[in-house]
Amino acid sequence: MLRIRIPATSANLGPGFDSLGIALKIYNDFYFKKIDRGIKVRVIDKNTGQELNIPREKNLTLTAMERLFSRTDTEFDGIEIIEEVTIPLERGLGSSATAVVAGLVGANKILDEPLTEGDILELAIAIEGHPDNVIPAFKGGLIISVMTDKGLMFKKIKVAQNLKIVMIIPEFSLDTKELRKILPGSVDLKDSIFNHSRTALLMSCFYENDWDNLIYAMEDSLHQNHRAKLIPGFKEIVQAGYKAGALGVALSGAGPSILAFFTIDGKEIGQTMVEKFQDFEIKSRYLITGPDNDGLIVET
Ligand code: HSE
């Protein structure tokens, strides 16, 4: 029996569209067991205890495993997979990235590791289409992902544990693939300057543990405004978060969840932001968490 624990992630961190992501202390667990023949899979929602009925063709763990077995020219058979899911699905918290990473790492372990970590990361990016969830899900911390002409390179920053996160999670879900389609194909130079200056500032915040500048450093002008149109009251909820003491607020991934950094009172921030969502007739809840610096854990 093989167990893989993988953290949730918040991608597009502030101005870091498709390039910055942070791992969170919320986890999905994946169990792999050899059986005589066939492929069995069960997905259990740990929050409700209920089994989820996800069609096989939509199960990303299976998709990722199939990719690795076919890449290594081996037969995909005789495996039982149990997925214990705690990370809310389709809320911008990287639950699909955990499935992809688990499938690849699980299949690679079952086959006695024919692929390197680098191969697996490249495959994970190819399946997900962007690196900013899968790399922090794998490695933990705040990850800067850079796609070079030689492939992926990344840098991990261990995040100070005095920085905490409150995640506002609305009841409705959004599909990341659809959310990519609403983005423009090109951007203005001024928007690019807006984002790259803030990305540099954000990195200085994390290297120096300087949380006072997060309010500027977490702004974005590449994707957030486009996606916010699908999230009623987004601007007002962000403002409410700052008023309640948040240090930096931004869309989590492609949304619809909203991430707020804090060091002192996350409960107050969470309650205020949930109440503001309610003003726009959207039910939501908040979850207090923190940055995970460990990434995936494999137990045999
Ligand atoms: N960078 C990705 C996107 C993250 O915005 O589409 C999705 O979680």
Short mmCIF file of N, CA, C and O in Angstrom, two decimals, residues 89-91 170-175 255-256:
data_model
loop_
_atom_site.label_atom_id
_atom_site.label_comp_id
_atom_site.label_asym_id
_atom_site.label_seq_id
_atom_site.Cartn_x
_atom_site.Cartn_y
_atom_site.Cartn_z
N LEU A 89 -13.63 21.06 -4.47
CA LEU A 89 -13.42 20.91 -5.92
C LEU A 89 -13.83 22.16 -6.68
O LEU A 89 -14.82 22.81 -6.33
N GLU A 90 -13.08 22.50 -7.71
CA GLU A 90 -13.40 23.60 -8.64
C GLU A 90 -13.63 24.93 -7.94
O GLU A 90 -14.55 25.67 -8.27
N ARG A 91 -12.81 25.22 -6.93
CA ARG A 91 -12.94 26.48 -6.20
C ARG A 91 -11.67 27.33 -6.30
O ARG A 91 -11.53 28.33 -5.64
N PRO A 170 -16.74 30.41 -1.85
CA PRO A 170 -18.17 30.50 -2.16
C PRO A 170 -18.77 29.14 -2.48
O PRO A 170 -18.05 28.20 -2.82
N GLU A 171 -20.11 29.08 -2.40
CA GLU A 171 -20.79 27.81 -2.64
C GLU A 171 -20.75 27.39 -4.10
O GLU A 171 -20.77 26.21 -4.41
N PHE A 172 -20.67 28.37 -5.01
CA PHE A 172 -20.69 28.00 -6.43
C PHE A 172 -19.28 27.66 -6.92
O PHE A 172 -18.28 28.08 -6.33
N SER A 173 -19.22 26.88 -8.00
CA SER A 173 -17.90 26.51 -8.53
C SER A 173 -17.71 27.12 -9.91
O SER A 173 -18.67 27.51 -10.56
N LEU A 174 -16.46 27.23 -10.33
CA LEU A 174 -16.14 27.73 -11.68
C LEU A 174 -15.14 26.77 -12.31
O LEU A 174 -14.27 26.23 -11.64
N ASP A 175 -15.27 26.61 -13.62
CA ASP A 175 -14.40 25.68 -14.33
C ASP A 175 -13.17 26.44 -14.88
O ASP A 175 -13.31 27.36 -15.67
N GLY A 255 -10.18 31.34 -9.34
CA GLY A 255 -11.37 31.63 -8.59
C GLY A 255 -12.27 30.42 -8.50
O GLY A 255 -11.95 29.37 -9.05
N PRO A 256 -13.43 30.52 -7.82
CA PRO A 256 -13.97 31.74 -7.25
C PRO A 256 -13.51 32.05 -5.81
O PRO A 256 -13.93 33.06 -5.25
#
